CSV table of C-alpha atoms in Angstrom, one decimal:
chain,number,residue,atom,x,y,z
A,453,MET,CA,123.7,127.6,125.7
A,454,GLY,CA,121.0,130.1,124.6
A,455,LYS,CA,117.8,129.7,125.7
A,456,VAL,CA,114.8,127.7,123.9
A,457,ARG,CA,111.6,129.3,123.6
A,458,ILE,CA,107.8,128.7,123.3
A,459,ASP,CA,105.9,131.2,120.4
A,460,GLY,CA,102.5,130.1,120.1
A,461,ASN,CA,103.1,126.1,119.7
A,462,ALA,CA,106.4,126.2,117.6
A,463,LEU,CA,110.0,126.2,118.8
A,464,LEU,CA,111.9,128.6,118.6
A,465,LEU,CA,115.7,127.8,119.0
A,466,PRO,CA,118.8,130.1,119.1
A,467,GLY,CA,119.8,131.2,115.9
A,468,GLY,CA,116.8,131.7,114.2
A,469,VAL,CA,115.8,128.7,114.1
A,470,ARG,CA,111.7,127.6,115.1
A,471,VAL,CA,110.4,124.4,114.4
A,472,ARG,CA,107.1,122.8,114.6
A,473,PHE,CA,105.0,119.8,115.2
A,474,MET,CA,102.8,118.5,112.8
A,475,ARG,CA,99.3,116.1,113.1
A,476,THR,CA,99.2,114.3,109.8
A,477,LEU,CA,97.9,110.9,108.0
A,478,ARG,CA,99.2,107.6,108.7
A,479,LEU,CA,100.8,106.0,105.9
A,480,PRO,CA,100.1,102.4,105.0
A,481,GLU,CA,103.6,100.5,105.2
A,482,THR,CA,103.6,99.2,102.5
A,483,GLY,CA,104.2,100.9,99.0
A,484,THR,CA,106.2,104.2,98.8
A,485,HIS,CA,103.8,107.5,98.7
A,486,ALA,CA,102.9,111.3,98.8
A,487,LEU,CA,103.8,113.7,101.4
A,488,PRO,CA,100.9,113.8,103.2
A,489,PRO,CA,99.2,116.6,104.3
A,490,GLY,CA,99.7,119.2,108.1
A,491,LEU,CA,96.6,118.6,109.8
A,492,GLY,CA,97.5,120.9,112.0
A,493,GLU,CA,99.6,121.6,115.3
A,494,PHE,CA,100.4,119.2,117.8
A,495,PRO,CA,100.4,122.0,121.3
A,496,VAL,CA,103.6,122.7,122.8
A,497,ARG,CA,103.7,124.0,126.6
A,498,ARG,CA,107.3,124.0,129.2
A,499,VAL,CA,107.3,120.9,131.6
A,500,GLU,CA,108.1,123.6,133.8
A,501,ASP,CA,105.6,125.1,134.1
A,502,TYR,CA,103.9,121.7,135.6
A,503,ALA,CA,105.5,121.1,138.5
A,504,GLN,CA,103.2,119.6,140.6
A,505,THR,CA,101.4,116.9,137.7
A,506,ALA,CA,104.4,116.4,135.9
A,507,PRO,CA,106.8,113.0,136.4
A,508,ALA,CA,109.9,113.9,138.1
A,509,GLU,CA,112.0,112.3,135.3
A,510,TRP,CA,111.0,114.7,132.5
A,511,ARG,CA,111.6,118.1,135.0
A,512,ALA,CA,114.5,117.0,135.2
A,513,ARG,CA,115.4,116.5,131.6
A,514,GLY,CA,113.6,119.8,131.3
A,515,GLY,CA,111.9,120.7,127.7
A,516,VAL,CA,108.5,120.8,126.3
A,517,MET,CA,105.7,118.5,126.1
A,518,LEU,CA,103.0,117.1,123.7
A,519,PRO,CA,100.2,115.0,123.5
A,520,VAL,CA,99.7,112.3,120.5
A,521,TYR,CA,97.9,109.1,120.3
A,522,LEU,CA,99.4,105.5,119.7
A,523,ARG,CA,100.9,105.4,116.3
A,524,GLU,CA,99.6,108.7,115.0
A,525,ALA,CA,102.1,109.9,112.3
A,526,MET,CA,103.8,113.0,112.9
A,527,TRP,CA,106.0,115.0,111.2
A,528,LEU,CA,108.8,118.4,111.7
A,529,SER,CA,108.7,121.9,110.2
A,530,PHE,CA,111.4,124.1,110.4
A,531,GLY,CA,112.5,127.6,109.6
A,532,ALA,CA,115.2,129.2,110.2
A,533,SER,CA,116.6,133.3,109.9
A,534,GLU,CA,120.3,132.3,109.5
A,535,PRO,CA,121.3,129.1,108.3
A,536,ALA,CA,121.9,126.5,110.3
A,537,ALA,CA,122.5,122.4,111.4
A,538,LEU,CA,119.9,120.9,113.9
A,539,GLN,CA,120.7,117.5,115.4
A,540,VAL,CA,117.3,115.8,115.5
A,541,GLY,CA,117.5,113.2,117.5
A,542,VAL,CA,114.3,110.5,118.2
A,543,GLY,CA,115.3,108.7,122.1
A,544,LYS,CA,118.7,109.4,120.9
A,545,VAL,CA,119.6,108.1,118.3
A,546,CYS,CA,120.2,110.8,115.0
A,547,ALA,CA,116.9,110.9,112.6
A,548,VAL,CA,119.7,111.6,110.0
A,549,SER,CA,122.9,108.9,110.1
A,550,GLY,CA,121.8,106.3,112.5
A,551,LYS,CA,124.5,107.4,115.0
A,552,PRO,CA,124.3,107.4,119.0
A,553,TRP,CA,123.1,110.7,119.5
A,554,SER,CA,126.1,113.3,119.6
A,555,ALA,CA,126.9,116.8,120.8
A,556,ARG,CA,129.0,117.0,117.6
A,557,LEU,CA,128.4,117.4,114.6
A,558,SER,CA,129.6,115.1,111.8
A,559,ARG,CA,129.7,115.2,108.4
A,560,SER,CA,130.3,111.4,107.5
A,561,PRO,CA,128.0,110.1,108.6
A,562,GLN,CA,126.0,113.2,108.6
A,563,ASN,CA,124.4,114.0,111.3
A,564,TYR,CA,121.9,117.0,111.2
A,565,VAL,CA,120.3,118.7,108.1
A,566,VAL,CA,120.2,121.9,107.4
A,567,LEU,CA,117.8,124.8,107.4
A,568,PRO,CA,117.0,126.4,106.0
A,569,ARG,CA,117.7,124.4,103.3
A,570,GLN,CA,115.5,121.1,105.0
A,571,PRO,CA,112.3,123.0,104.9
A,572,TRP,CA,111.3,119.6,106.8
A,573,LEU,CA,111.5,115.8,108.1
A,574,ASP,CA,109.1,113.2,108.3
A,575,GLY,CA,110.4,110.5,108.9
A,576,ILE,CA,113.8,108.6,109.6
A,577,ASN,CA,116.8,108.3,106.5
A,578,SER,CA,116.2,104.8,105.6
A,579,GLY,CA,115.9,104.9,101.7
A,580,LYS,CA,117.5,106.4,98.7
A,581,GLY,CA,114.5,109.5,97.8
A,582,THR,CA,112.6,108.3,100.7
A,583,VAL,CA,112.3,108.9,105.2
A,584,ARG,CA,110.2,105.7,106.8
A,585,GLN,CA,107.6,108.2,108.3
A,586,PHE,CA,107.4,108.8,112.2
A,587,VAL,CA,104.9,107.0,113.9
A,588,ALA,CA,104.1,106.5,118.3
A,589,VAL,CA,104.3,104.1,120.4
A,590,PRO,CA,105.1,103.3,123.5
A,591,LEU,CA,108.6,101.9,125.1
A,592,GLY,CA,108.9,98.3,126.5
A,593,LEU,CA,108.1,97.2,123.2
A,594,GLY,CA,110.6,97.4,121.1
A,595,ALA,CA,109.2,99.3,118.5
A,596,THR,CA,110.7,102.2,118.5
A,597,VAL,CA,113.9,103.5,116.4
A,598,GLU,CA,115.7,103.5,120.0
A,599,GLY,CA,115.2,100.6,120.6
A,600,GLN,CA,115.8,98.5,117.2
A,601,VAL,CA,118.3,100.2,117.0
A,602,THR,CA,120.3,100.1,120.1
A,603,GLY,CA,118.6,97.3,121.9
A,604,GLU,CA,118.1,99.4,124.9
A,605,GLU,CA,114.1,101.9,125.6
A,606,VAL,CA,115.6,104.7,127.7
A,607,TRP,CA,114.8,107.3,126.5
A,608,GLY,CA,111.7,108.0,123.9
A,609,GLY,CA,111.1,111.0,123.0
A,610,ILE,CA,112.4,114.2,120.6
A,611,GLN,CA,115.6,115.8,121.1
A,612,LEU,CA,116.8,118.6,118.8
A,613,GLN,CA,119.9,120.9,119.4
A,614,THR,CA,120.9,123.6,116.6
A,615,PHE,CA,124.8,125.2,115.7
A,616,PRO,CA,124.8,128.3,113.8
A,617,LEU,CA,127.7,129.3,111.7
A,618,GLU,CA,131.3,129.9,113.0
A,619,GLU,CA,131.6,133.4,114.0
A,620,ALA,CA,134.1,135.4,110.5
A,621,ARG,CA,131.3,132.9,108.4
A,622,LEU,CA,128.7,134.1,110.0
A,623,VAL,CA,129.8,137.6,110.2
A,624,ARG,CA,130.2,137.2,106.4
A,625,TRP,CA,126.3,135.6,105.4
A,626,ARG,CA,125.5,138.7,107.6
A,627,GLU,CA,127.3,140.9,105.4
A,628,GLU,CA,126.3,139.5,102.3
A,629,GLU,CA,122.3,139.2,103.5
A,630,ARG,CA,122.5,143.5,104.2
A,631,ARG,CA,123.1,143.8,100.4
A,632,LYS,CA,120.9,141.6,98.5
A,633,ARG,CA,118.1,143.7,101.1
A,634,GLU,CA,119.3,146.9,100.1
A,635,ARG,CA,119.9,146.0,96.3
A,636,ALA,CA,116.4,144.4,96.5
A,637,ARG,CA,115.1,148.1,98.4
A,638,GLY,CA,116.2,149.7,95.3
A,639,VAL,CA,114.4,147.9,93.2
A,640,THR,CA,111.4,148.0,95.1
A,641,GLY,CA,112.1,151.9,95.1
A,642,LEU,CA,112.0,152.4,91.2
A,643,TYR,CA,108.2,150.2,90.8
A,644,GLY,CA,106.7,151.3,94.3
A,645,GLY,CA,106.8,148.1,96.1
A,646,ALA,CA,106.6,147.2,99.5
A,647,PRO,CA,107.2,144.5,101.1
A,648,PRO,CA,104.6,141.7,102.9
A,649,ALA,CA,103.4,142.8,106.2
A,650,PRO,CA,104.8,139.7,108.6
A,651,GLY,CA,102.1,137.5,109.7
A,652,ALA,CA,100.8,137.1,113.3
A,653,ALA,CA,102.3,134.1,115.4
A,654,PRO,CA,99.4,132.4,116.5
A,655,ALA,CA,98.0,132.7,120.3
A,656,ALA,CA,99.6,130.1,122.6
A,657,PRO,CA,96.1,128.6,123.8
A,658,ALA,CA,95.1,129.5,127.7
A,659,MET,CA,97.0,127.2,130.5
A,660,ALA,CA,94.1,125.0,132.5
A,661,ALA,CA,94.1,126.9,136.1
A,662,ALA,CA,94.7,123.5,137.6
A,663,PRO,CA,95.7,120.8,136.3
A,664,GLY,CA,95.1,117.8,138.5
A,665,GLY,CA,96.5,114.9,140.0
A,666,PRO,CA,100.3,114.7,142.0
A,667,PRO,CA,103.3,113.7,140.2
A,668,ARG,CA,103.5,109.6,139.2
A,669,SER,CA,105.2,107.9,136.7
A,670,ALA,CA,103.7,108.5,133.4
A,671,PRO,CA,103.8,106.0,130.3
A,672,ALA,CA,106.9,106.6,128.0
A,673,MET,CA,106.7,107.0,124.4
A,674,GLY,CA,109.1,107.2,121.9
A,675,LEU,CA,108.9,107.1,118.2
A,676,GLY,CA,109.1,104.4,115.3
A,677,VAL,CA,107.9,104.0,111.8
A,678,GLY,CA,105.6,103.4,109.8
A,679,GLY,CA,104.8,103.9,105.7
A,680,SER,CA,107.7,105.0,103.3
A,681,MET,CA,107.4,108.5,101.3
A,682,ARG,CA,109.2,110.2,98.9
A,683,GLN,CA,111.6,112.9,100.6
A,684,GLU,CA,115.5,114.0,100.0
A,685,VAL,CA,117.4,114.5,103.3
A,686,TYR,CA,119.7,117.0,101.6
A,687,LYS,CA,123.7,117.0,102.3
A,688,ASP,CA,125.8,119.2,103.5
A,689,ASP,CA,127.0,122.3,100.9
A,690,TRP,CA,128.7,124.5,102.6
A,691,PRO,CA,132.1,124.0,102.6
A,692,ALA,CA,133.9,121.7,106.4
A,693,GLY,CA,135.1,123.9,108.8
A,694,SER,CA,131.1,125.5,108.4
A,695,TRP,CA,130.0,125.3,111.8
A,696,ALA,CA,130.8,126.0,115.5
A,697,GLU,CA,132.0,123.8,117.7
A,698,GLU,CA,129.7,124.1,120.8
A,699,PRO,CA,125.7,123.9,120.0
A,700,ALA,CA,123.5,126.8,120.6
A,701,GLY,CA,121.1,125.4,122.1
A,702,ARG,CA,118.8,121.9,122.5
A,703,VAL,CA,115.7,120.7,123.5
A,704,PHE,CA,113.7,117.3,125.0
A,705,VAL,CA,110.8,117.2,123.7
A,706,HIS,CA,107.6,114.6,125.6
A,707,LEU,CA,106.0,112.2,123.9
A,708,VAL,CA,102.5,112.6,126.8
A,709,THR,CA,99.3,109.8,126.6
A,710,PRO,CA,96.2,112.3,125.3
A,711,PRO,CA,94.6,110.5,129.4
A,712,GLU,CA,98.0,111.3,130.8
A,713,TRP,CA,98.1,115.2,128.9
A,714,ARG,CA,94.5,115.6,130.9
A,715,ARG,CA,95.9,114.9,133.9
A,716,ILE,CA,98.9,116.7,133.5
A,717,THR,CA,97.8,119.9,132.1
A,718,GLY,CA,94.2,119.6,132.9
A,719,GLU,CA,93.7,120.2,129.1
A,720,ALA,CA,91.7,118.1,126.9
A,721,PRO,CA,94.1,116.7,124.2
A,722,PRO,CA,93.2,117.3,120.1
A,723,PRO,CA,90.4,114.5,118.8
A,724,SER,CA,91.5,111.7,117.4
A,725,PRO,CA,93.5,111.9,113.8
A,726,VAL,CA,91.4,112.6,110.4
A,727,ASP,CA,90.1,109.3,108.7
A,728,ARG,CA,92.8,108.9,105.7
A,729,ALA,CA,90.1,107.6,103.6
A,730,ALA,CA,88.1,110.9,104.2
A,731,TYR,CA,90.6,112.6,103.7
A,732,THR,CA,91.1,111.5,100.3
A,733,LYS,CA,87.6,111.3,99.7
A,734,ALA,CA,87.2,114.8,99.9
A,735,GLY,CA,89.6,116.0,97.5
A,736,LEU,CA,92.2,117.4,99.5
A,737,PRO,CA,95.8,117.4,98.6
A,738,TRP,CA,98.5,115.2,99.0
A,739,PHE,CA,102.1,116.8,98.4
A,740,ASP,CA,105.2,116.1,96.1
A,741,TYR,CA,108.3,118.1,96.6
A,742,TYR,CA,112.1,118.0,94.0
A,743,ASP,CA,114.6,119.8,94.8
A,744,LYS,CA,117.1,119.7,91.4
A,745,VAL,CA,120.2,121.1,92.5
A,746,GLY,CA,119.5,119.5,96.3
A,747,GLU,CA,122.3,116.4,96.4
A,748,ASP,CA,119.7,112.9,99.0
A,749,LEU,CA,122.4,112.1,101.5
A,750,ALA,CA,122.6,107.5,101.1
A,751,PRO,CA,120.7,106.3,103.7
A,752,THR,CA,123.3,104.8,106.5
A,753,ASP,CA,122.9,100.6,107.7
A,754,PRO,CA,121.6,101.2,110.6
A,755,LEU,CA,117.9,103.2,109.7
A,756,GLY,CA,117.7,100.9,107.1
A,757,GLN,CA,116.9,98.3,108.9
A,758,VAL,CA,114.7,99.7,111.0
A,759,LYS,CA,111.2,97.4,111.1
A,760,PRO,CA,107.0,99.2,111.3
A,761,VAL,CA,105.4,99.6,114.4
A,762,GLY,CA,103.1,97.1,112.5
A,763,ASP,CA,105.4,94.5,113.6
A,764,TRP,CA,105.1,94.8,116.6
A,765,LEU,CA,101.0,96.3,117.2
A,766,GLY,CA,100.4,94.4,114.6
A,767,ASP,CA,98.1,94.7,110.9
A,768,ASP,CA,96.7,98.1,110.4
A,769,HIS,CA,92.7,96.8,109.6
A,770,GLU,CA,92.1,101.0,108.4
A,771,PRO,CA,91.3,101.1,104.7
A,772,TRP,CA,93.8,103.2,102.6
A,773,GLN,CA,92.5,104.9,100.1
A,774,GLN,CA,94.8,105.6,97.1
A,775,PRO,CA,94.8,110.0,95.9
A,776,SER,CA,94.1,110.4,92.2
A,777,PRO,CA,97.1,112.4,90.5
A,778,HIS,CA,95.3,115.5,90.5
A,779,GLN,CA,95.3,115.5,94.0
A,780,VAL,CA,98.9,115.5,94.8
A,781,LYS,CA,100.1,119.3,94.2
A,782,PRO,CA,104.2,119.2,93.1
A,783,LEU,CA,106.2,122.1,95.4
A,784,GLY,CA,109.0,122.6,92.9
A,785,ASP,CA,112.1,124.2,94.7
A,786,ALA,CA,112.9,125.0,98.4
A,787,PRO,CA,112.9,128.9,97.8
A,788,GLY,CA,107.5,133.3,124.8
A,789,LYS,CA,109.1,131.8,128.3
A,790,PRO,CA,112.7,130.1,127.5
A,791,VAL,CA,111.9,127.0,128.2
A,792,GLU,CA,114.4,125.3,131.0
A,793,ASP,CA,117.4,122.8,129.4
A,794,GLY,CA,118.0,119.7,132.2
A,795,ASP,CA,120.7,116.5,132.2
A,796,TRP,CA,120.1,114.4,129.5
């Protein structure tokens, strides 16, 4: 397999796939809501850079780690320079199909998202045109998707695996894209335009020189579900046989409690997530995304039965303030060093 790298806080997987982990507001567990905003990226670090302080089982699995608070919500932002099929696992349960993690793609039920068609994923595919929000919870309570679907909590974290187009189809796609670019350059030359300069990648925060404490078992975290939001998980519209049979790359993403993050890395964790009512009161935006061309995947039985984390952790007493209509922005149609892999 190819190498996974970190660029700033983004994971770069083989095939031009970019994944960012976004902090966000946690939704109420009742009702269906607009897409919550991103509140910045989670910091991401390679496990192997902390061989003296990271738990042994994490080092064996390799990958990366990020800090997350109890009941904090997140969403995954995707980008791809070429078409790719991306599998997303939560505790080695597929977030799209609800089936066990697999080294192979499946179209029935579909166990991947198609990039760049799918711009993001905010939760598990659990309803028609909706997902249930990813929310961090500790292992051992049964609250994770992994615990509810499999009856065990062994893995936790997030798993990513990417597949490119099969070679002949990828060659044809690249040739078509080359011709499109040539035509576009011809039009640009006629009117004197110039392509925009690419944005600079964010610099990675400086590493702490001396994280403290010897390796030990760390509190394991996984993903459960919170509130429901309007988001489609798109059906693959590439012809059957379009994707490579073998994955190009994969990575295990460990979820770390803020105290363990400080102990392992020596860095201060991000501040606690912003209060939802304060965000809405400030008039900041929410989002409504709909693609009239895309076909949404049907919900799956295993994921449709997953209960929210409030059933295990108790009611959420943080007050909810509904955004006003002008705050919901329609988005329209879709327009480092290698990370070591391990045994998982």
